[in-house]
Coordinates of N, CA and C in Angstrom, one line a residue:
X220 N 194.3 0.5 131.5 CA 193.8 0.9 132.8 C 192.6 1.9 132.6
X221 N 192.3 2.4 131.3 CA 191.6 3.4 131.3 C 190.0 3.2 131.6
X222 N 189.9 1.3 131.1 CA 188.1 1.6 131.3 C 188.3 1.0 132.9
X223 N 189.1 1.1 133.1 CA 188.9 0.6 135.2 C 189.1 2.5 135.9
X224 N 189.0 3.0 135.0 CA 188.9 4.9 135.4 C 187.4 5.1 135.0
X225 N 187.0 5.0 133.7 CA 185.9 5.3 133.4 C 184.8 4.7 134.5
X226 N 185.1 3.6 134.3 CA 184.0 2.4 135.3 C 183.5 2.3 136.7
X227 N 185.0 3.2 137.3 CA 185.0 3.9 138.7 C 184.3 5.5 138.7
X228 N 184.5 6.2 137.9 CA 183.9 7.4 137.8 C 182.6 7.5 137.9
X229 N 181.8 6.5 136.6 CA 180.7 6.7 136.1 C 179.7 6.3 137.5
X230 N 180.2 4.8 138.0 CA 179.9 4.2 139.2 C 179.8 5.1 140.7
X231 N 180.8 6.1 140.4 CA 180.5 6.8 141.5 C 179.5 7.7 141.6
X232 N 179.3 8.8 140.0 CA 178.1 9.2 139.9 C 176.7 8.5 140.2
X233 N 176.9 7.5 140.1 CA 175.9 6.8 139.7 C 174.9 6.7 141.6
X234 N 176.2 6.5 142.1 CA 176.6 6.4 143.7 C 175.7 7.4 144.6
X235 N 176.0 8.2 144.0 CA 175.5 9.8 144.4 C 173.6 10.1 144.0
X236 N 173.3 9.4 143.3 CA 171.9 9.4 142.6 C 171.8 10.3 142.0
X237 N 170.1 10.7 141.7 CA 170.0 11.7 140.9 C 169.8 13.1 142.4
X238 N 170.2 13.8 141.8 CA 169.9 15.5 142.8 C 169.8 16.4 142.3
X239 N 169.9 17.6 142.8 CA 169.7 18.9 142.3 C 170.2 19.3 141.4
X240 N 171.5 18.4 141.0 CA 172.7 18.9 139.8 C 173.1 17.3 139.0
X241 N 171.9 16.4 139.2 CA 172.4 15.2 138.4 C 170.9 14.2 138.5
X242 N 170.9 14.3 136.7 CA 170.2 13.4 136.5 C 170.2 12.4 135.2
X243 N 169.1 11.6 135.6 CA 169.8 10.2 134.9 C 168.9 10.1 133.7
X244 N 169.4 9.6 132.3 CA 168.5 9.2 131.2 C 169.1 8.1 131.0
X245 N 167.4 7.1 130.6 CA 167.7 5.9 129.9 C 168.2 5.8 128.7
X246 N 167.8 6.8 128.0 CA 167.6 7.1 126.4 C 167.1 9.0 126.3
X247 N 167.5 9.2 125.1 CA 166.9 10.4 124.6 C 166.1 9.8 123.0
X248 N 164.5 9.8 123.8 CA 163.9 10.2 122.5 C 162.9 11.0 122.2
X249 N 163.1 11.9 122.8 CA 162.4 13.3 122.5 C 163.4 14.8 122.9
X250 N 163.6 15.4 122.2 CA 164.5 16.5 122.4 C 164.1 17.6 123.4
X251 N 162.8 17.3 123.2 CA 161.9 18.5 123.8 C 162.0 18.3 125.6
X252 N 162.3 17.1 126.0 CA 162.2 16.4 127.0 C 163.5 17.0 127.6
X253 N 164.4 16.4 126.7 CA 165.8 16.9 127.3 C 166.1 18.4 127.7
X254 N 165.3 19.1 126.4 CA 165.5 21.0 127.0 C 165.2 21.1 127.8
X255 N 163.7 20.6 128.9 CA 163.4 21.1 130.0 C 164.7 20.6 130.6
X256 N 165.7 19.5 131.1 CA 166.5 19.4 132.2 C 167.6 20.4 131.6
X257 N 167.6 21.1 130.3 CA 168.6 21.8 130.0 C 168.6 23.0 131.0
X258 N 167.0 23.5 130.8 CA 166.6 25.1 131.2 C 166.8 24.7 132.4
X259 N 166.3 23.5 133.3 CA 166.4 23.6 134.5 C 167.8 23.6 135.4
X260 N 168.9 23.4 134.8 CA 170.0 23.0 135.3 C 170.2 24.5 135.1
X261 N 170.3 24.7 133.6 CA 170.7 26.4 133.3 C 170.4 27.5 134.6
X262 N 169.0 27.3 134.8 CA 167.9 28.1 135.4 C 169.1 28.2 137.0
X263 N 169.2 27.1 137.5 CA 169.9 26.9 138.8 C 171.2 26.5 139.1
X264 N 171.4 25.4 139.3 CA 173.0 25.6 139.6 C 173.9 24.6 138.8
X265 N 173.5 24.6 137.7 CA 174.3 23.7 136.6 C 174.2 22.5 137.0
X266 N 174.8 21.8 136.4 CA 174.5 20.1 136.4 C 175.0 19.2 135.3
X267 N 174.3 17.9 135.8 CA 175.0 17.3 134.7 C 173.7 15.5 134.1
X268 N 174.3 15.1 132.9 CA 172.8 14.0 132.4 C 173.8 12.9 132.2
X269 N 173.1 12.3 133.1 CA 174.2 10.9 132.6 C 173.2 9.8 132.0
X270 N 173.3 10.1 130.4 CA 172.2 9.4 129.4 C 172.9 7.8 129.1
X271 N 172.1 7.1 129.3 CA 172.5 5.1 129.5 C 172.4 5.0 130.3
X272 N 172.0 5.7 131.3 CA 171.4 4.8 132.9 C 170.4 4.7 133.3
X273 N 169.2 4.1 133.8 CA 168.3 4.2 134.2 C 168.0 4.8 135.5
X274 N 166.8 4.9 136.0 CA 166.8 5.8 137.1 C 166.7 4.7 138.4
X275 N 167.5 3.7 138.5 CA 167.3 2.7 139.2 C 169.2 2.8 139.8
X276 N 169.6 3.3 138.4 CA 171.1 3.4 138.7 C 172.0 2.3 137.3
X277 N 170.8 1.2 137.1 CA 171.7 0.6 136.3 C 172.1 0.9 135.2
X278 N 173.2 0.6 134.4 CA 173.8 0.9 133.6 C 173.1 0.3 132.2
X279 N 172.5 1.1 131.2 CA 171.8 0.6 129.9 C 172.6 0.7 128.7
X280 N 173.4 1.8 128.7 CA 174.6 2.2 127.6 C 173.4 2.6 126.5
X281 N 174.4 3.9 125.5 CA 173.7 4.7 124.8 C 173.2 3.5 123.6
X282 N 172.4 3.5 122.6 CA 172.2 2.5 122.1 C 172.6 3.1 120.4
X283 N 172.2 4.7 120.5 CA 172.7 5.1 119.0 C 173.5 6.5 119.0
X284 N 174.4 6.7 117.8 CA 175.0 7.8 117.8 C 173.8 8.9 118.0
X285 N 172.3 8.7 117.4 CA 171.7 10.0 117.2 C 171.4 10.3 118.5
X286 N 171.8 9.6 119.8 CA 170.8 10.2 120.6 C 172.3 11.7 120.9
X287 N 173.7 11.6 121.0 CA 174.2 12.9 120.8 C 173.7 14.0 120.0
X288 N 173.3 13.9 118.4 CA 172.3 15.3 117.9 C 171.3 15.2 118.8
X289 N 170.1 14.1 119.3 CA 169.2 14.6 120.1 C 169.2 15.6 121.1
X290 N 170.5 15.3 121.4 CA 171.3 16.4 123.0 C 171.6 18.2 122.2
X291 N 171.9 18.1 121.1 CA 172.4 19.2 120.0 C 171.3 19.8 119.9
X292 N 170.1 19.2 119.5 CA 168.9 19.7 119.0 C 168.5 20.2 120.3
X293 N 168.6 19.7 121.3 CA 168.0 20.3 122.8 C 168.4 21.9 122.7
X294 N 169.4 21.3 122.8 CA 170.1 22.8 123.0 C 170.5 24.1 122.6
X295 N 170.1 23.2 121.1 CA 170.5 24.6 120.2 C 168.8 25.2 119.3
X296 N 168.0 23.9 119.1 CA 167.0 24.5 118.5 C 166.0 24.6 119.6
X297 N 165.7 23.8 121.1 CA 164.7 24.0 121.6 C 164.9 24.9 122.9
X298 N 166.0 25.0 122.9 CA 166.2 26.1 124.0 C 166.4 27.8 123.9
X299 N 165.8 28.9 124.0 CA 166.0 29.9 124.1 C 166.8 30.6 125.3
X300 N 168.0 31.6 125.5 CA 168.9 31.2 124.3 C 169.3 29.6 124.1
X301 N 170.2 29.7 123.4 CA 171.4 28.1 122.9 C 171.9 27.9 124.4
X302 N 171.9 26.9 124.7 CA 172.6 26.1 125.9 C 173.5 25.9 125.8
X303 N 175.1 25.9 126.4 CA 175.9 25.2 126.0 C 176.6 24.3 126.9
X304 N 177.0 23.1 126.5 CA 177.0 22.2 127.3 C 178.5 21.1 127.0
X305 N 179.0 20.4 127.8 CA 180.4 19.6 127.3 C 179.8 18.3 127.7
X306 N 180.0 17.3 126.3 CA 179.7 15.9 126.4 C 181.0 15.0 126.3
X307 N 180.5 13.9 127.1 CA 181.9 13.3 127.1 C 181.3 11.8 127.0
X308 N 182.0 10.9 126.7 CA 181.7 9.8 126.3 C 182.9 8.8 126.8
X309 N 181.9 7.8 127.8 CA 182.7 7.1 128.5 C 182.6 5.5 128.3
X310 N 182.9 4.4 128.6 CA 182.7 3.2 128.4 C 183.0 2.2 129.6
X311 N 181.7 1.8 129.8 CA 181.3 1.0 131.3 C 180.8 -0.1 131.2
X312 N 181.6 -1.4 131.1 CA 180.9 -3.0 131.3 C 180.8 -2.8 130.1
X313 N 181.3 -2.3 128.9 CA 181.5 -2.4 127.2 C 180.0 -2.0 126.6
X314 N 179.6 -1.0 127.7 CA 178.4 -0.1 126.9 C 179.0 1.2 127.0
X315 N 178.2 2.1 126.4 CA 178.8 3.4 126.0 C 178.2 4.6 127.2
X316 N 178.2 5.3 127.9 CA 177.5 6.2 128.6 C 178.0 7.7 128.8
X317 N 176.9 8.4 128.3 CA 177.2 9.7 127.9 C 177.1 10.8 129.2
X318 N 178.3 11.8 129.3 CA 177.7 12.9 130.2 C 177.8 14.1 129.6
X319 N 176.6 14.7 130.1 CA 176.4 16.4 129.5 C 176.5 17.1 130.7
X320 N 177.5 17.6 130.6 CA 177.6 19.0 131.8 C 176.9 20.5 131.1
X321 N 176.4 20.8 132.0 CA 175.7 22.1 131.4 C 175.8 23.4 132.6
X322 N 176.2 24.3 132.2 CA 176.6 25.4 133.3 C 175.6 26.0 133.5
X323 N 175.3 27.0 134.8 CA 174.9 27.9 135.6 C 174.4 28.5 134.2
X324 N 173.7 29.0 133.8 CA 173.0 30.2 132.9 C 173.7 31.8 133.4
X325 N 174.6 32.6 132.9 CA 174.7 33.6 133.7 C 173.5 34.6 132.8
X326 N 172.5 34.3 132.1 CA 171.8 35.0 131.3 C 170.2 34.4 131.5
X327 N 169.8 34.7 132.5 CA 168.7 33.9 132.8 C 167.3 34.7 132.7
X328 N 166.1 34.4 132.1 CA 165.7 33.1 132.0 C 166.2 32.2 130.8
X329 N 166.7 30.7 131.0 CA 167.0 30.2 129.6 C 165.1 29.3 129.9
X330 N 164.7 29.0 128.3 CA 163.5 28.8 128.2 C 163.1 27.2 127.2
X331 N 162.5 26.3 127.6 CA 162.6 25.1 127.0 C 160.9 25.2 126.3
X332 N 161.2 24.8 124.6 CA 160.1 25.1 123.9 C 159.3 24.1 124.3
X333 N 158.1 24.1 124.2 CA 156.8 22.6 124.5 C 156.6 22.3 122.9
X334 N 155.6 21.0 123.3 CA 155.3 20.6 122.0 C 154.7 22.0 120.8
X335 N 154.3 23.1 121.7 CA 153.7 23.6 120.6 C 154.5 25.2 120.5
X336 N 155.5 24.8 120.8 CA 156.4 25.8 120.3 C 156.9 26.7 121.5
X337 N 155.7 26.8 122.4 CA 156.1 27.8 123.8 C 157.0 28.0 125.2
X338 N 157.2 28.5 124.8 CA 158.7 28.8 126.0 C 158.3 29.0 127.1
X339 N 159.1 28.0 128.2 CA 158.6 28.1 129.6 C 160.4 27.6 130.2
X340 N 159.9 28.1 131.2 CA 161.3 28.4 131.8 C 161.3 27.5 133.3
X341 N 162.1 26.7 133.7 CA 162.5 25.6 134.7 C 163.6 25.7 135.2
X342 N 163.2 25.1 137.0 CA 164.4 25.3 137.9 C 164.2 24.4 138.2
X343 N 165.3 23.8 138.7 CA 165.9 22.2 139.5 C 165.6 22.3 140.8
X344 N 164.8 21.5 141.5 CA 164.7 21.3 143.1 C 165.3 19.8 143.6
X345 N 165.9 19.4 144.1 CA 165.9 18.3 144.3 C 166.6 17.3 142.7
X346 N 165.4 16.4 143.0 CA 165.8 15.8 141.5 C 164.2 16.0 140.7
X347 N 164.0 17.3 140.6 CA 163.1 17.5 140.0 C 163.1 18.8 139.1
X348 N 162.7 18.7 137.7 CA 162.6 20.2 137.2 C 160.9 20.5 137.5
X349 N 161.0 21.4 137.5 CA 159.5 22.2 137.8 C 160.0 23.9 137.3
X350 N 158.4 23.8 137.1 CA 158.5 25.1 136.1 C 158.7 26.3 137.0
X351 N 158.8 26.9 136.4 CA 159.5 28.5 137.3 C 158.1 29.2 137.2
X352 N 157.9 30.0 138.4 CA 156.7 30.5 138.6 C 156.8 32.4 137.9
X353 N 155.6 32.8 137.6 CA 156.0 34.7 137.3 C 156.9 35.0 138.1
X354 N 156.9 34.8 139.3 CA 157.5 35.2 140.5 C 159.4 35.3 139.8
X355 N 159.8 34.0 139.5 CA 161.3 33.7 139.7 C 161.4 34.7 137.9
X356 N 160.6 34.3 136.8 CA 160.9 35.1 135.5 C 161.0 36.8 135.9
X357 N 160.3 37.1 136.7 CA 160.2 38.9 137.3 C 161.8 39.1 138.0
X358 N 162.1 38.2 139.0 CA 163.3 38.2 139.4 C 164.6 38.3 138.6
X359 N 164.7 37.6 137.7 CA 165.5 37.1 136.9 C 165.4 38.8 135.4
X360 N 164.5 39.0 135.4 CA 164.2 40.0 134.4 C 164.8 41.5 135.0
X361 N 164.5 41.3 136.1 CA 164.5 42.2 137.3 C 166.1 42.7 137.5
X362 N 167.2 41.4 137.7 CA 168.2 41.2 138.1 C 169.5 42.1 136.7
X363 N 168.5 42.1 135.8 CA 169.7 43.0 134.6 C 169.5 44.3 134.8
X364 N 168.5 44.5 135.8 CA 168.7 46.5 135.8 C 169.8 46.7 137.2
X365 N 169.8 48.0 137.0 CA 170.6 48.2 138.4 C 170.3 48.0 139.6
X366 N 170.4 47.6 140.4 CA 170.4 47.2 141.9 C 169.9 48.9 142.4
X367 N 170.4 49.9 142.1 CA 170.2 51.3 143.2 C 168.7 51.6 143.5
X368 N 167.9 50.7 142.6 CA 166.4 51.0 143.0 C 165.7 51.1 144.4
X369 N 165.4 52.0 144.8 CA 165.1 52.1 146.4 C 163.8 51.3 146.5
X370 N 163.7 50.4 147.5 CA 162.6 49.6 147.7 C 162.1 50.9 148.2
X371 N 160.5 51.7 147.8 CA 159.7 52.4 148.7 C 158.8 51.5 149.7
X372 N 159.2 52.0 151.0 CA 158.1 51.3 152.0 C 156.5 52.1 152.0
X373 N 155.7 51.3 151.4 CA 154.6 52.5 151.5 C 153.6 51.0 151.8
X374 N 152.4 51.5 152.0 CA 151.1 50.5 153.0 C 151.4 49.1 152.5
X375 N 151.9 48.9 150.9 CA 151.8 47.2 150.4 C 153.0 46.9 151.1
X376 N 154.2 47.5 150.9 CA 155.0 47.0 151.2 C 154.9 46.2 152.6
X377 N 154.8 47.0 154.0 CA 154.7 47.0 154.9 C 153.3 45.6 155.5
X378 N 152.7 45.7 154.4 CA 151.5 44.8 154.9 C 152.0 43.1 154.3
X379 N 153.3 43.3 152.9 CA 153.1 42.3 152.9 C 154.5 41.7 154.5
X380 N 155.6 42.9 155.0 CA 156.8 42.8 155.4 C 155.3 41.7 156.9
X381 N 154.4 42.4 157.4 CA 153.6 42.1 158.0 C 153.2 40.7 158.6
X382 N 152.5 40.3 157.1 CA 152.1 38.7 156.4 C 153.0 38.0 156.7
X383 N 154.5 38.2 156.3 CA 155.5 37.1 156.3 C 156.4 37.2 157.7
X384 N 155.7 38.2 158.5 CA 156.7 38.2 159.9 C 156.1 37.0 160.9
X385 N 154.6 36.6 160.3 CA 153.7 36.4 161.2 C 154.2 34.7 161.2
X386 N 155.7 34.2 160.6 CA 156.3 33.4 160.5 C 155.8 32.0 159.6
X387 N 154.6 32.1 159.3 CA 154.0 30.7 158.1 C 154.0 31.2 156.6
X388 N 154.2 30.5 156.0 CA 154.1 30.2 154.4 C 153.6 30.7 153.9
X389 N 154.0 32.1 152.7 CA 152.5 33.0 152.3 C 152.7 32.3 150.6
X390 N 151.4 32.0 150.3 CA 151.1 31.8 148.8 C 151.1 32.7 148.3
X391 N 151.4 33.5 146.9 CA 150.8 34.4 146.3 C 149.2 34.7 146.4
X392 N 148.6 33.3 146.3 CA 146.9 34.0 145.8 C 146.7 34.5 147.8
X393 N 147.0 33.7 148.9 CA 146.8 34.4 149.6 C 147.0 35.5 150.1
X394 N 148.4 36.0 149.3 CA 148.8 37.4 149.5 C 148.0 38.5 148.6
X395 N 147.1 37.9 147.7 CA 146.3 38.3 146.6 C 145.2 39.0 147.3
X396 N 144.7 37.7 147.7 CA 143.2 37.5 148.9 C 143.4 38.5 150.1
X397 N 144.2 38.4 150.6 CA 144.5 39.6 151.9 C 145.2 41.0 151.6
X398 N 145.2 41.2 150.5 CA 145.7 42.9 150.5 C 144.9 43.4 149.3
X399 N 144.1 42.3 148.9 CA 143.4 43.0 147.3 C 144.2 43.5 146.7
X400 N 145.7 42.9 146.6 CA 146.6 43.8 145.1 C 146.2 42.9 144.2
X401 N 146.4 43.6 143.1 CA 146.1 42.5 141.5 C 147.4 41.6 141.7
X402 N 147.3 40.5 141.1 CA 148.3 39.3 140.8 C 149.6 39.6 140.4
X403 N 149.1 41.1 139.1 CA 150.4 41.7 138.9 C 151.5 42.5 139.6
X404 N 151.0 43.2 140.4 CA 151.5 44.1 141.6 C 152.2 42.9 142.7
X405 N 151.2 42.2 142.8 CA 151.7 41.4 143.8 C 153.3 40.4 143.4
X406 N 153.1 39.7 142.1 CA 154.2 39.2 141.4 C 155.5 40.5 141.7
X407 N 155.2 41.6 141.1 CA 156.7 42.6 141.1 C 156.7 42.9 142.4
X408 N 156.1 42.8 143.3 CA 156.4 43.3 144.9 C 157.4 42.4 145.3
X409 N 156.6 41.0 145.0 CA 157.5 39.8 145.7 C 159.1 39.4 145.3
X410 N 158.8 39.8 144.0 CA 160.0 39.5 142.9 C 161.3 40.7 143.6
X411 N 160.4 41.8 144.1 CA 161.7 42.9 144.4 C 162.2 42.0 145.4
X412 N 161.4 42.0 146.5 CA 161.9 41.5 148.1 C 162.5 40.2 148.0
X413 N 162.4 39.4 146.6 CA 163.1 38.3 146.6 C 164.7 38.7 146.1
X414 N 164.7 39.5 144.8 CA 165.5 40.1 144.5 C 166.5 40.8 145.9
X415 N 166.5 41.5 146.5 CA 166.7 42.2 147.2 C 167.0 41.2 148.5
X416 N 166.8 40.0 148.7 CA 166.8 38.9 149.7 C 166.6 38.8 151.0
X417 N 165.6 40.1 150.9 CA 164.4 39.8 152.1 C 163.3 38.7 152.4
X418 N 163.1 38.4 151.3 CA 162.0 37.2 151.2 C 163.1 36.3 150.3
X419 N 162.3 34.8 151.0 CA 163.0 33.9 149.4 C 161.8 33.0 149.3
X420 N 161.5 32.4 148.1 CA 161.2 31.2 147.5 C 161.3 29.6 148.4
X421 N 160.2 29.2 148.4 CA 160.1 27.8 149.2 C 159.0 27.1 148.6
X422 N 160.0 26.2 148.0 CA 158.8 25.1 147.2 C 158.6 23.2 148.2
X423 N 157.4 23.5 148.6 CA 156.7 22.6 149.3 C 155.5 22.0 149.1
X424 N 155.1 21.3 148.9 CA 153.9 20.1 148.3 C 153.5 20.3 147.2
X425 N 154.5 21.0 145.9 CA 154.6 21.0 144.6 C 154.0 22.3 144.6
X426 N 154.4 23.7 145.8 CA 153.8 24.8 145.3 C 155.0 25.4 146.1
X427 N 154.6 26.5 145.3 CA 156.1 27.6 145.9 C 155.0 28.7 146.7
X428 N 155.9 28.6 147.7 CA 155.6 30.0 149.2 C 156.8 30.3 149.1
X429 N 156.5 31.9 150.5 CA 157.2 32.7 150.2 C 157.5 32.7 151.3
X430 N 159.0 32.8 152.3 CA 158.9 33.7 153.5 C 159.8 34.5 153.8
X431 N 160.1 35.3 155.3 CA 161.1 36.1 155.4 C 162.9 35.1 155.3
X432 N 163.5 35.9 154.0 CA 165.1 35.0 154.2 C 165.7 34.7 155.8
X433 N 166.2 33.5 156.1 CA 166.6 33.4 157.3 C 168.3 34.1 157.5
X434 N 168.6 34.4 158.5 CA 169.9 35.2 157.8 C 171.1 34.0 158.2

């Protein structure tokens, strides 16, 4: 009875498509590839890779033992820190299909190396990784000090509380453009009020705005 369990499970995943917390590989053959959905899953709300499937849904089955070290190498050489993740190996229509669950990061930013060694850091939207902006790394950096930091209200604050009351979508560079703060100033202002969950993060036509949190 056991592959009429596996066959139903994987099928159901399969059911659900790819989302915010599930995505599908044909194959692993690039490791580098796999970190980014490592960091991204890490980055946000965990997840899971169901490698032998296509992104169609159909079932391809893993074709070699290496592509499990390829999963190993993700995570342990191209990820900063080490990712850790539980694989399980199931058997569907007498192919093999692998799942990697990978947790929440409580130590974030985790960071996926590129071809040329550099560390960039990814969050899951949808069924998409996309790179994390200064904005979410300041947050995140932000989030290991203590919370007692008093937000001071002084002219920027107030001008940007202003911008975002006026209810539409603020970009950073237009928040740049309309207050003359440097990029940098502007990045730690946002990052507080994001922190702090006055403002949140809204990614829309492949760009992240900013507005007031709705309560």
């Amino acid at each position: 009875m056991k592959t009429l369990t596996d066959t139903d499970y994987i099928h159901s995943l399969i059911a659900e498509g790819e989302h915010q917390q599930q995505d599908f590989k044909f194959e692993i053959s690039d490791a580098r590839k796999i970190a980014k959905s490592l960091s991204a899953f890490a980055n946000t709300d965990g997840g899971r890779l169901l490698i032998g499937v296509k992104d169609n849904g159909r079932i391809a089955g893993v074709r070699s033992e290496e592509e499990k070290y390829m999963i190993e190498a993700a995570a342990q050489l191209y990820c900063i820190p080490e990712v850790e993740y539980t694989l399980q190996t199931f058997i569907v229509e007498g192919k093999q299909v692998l799942v990697a669950t990978i947790e929440e990061s409580p130590h974030k930013p985790v960071y996926a190396k590129d071809e040329n060694g550099k560390p960039l850091a990814y969050l899951r939207i949808k069924d998409e990784n996309i790179l994390a902006t200064p904005i979410h790394l300041r947050v995140w950096q932000q989030s290991d000090s203590p919370r007692g930091e008093l937000i001071r209200y002084t002219e920027r604050e107030q001008l940007l509380l202003d911008l975002l009351e006026q209810g539409t979508l603020l970009s950073l560079n237009r928040y740049c453009r309309q207050t003359g703060l440097s990029r940098r100033a502007a990045e730690h202002l946002l990052a507080k009020f994001v922190r702090y969950e006055i403002v949140e993060p809204v990614f829309e036509n492949h760009k992240f705005y900013f507005r007031i949190k709705s309560e």
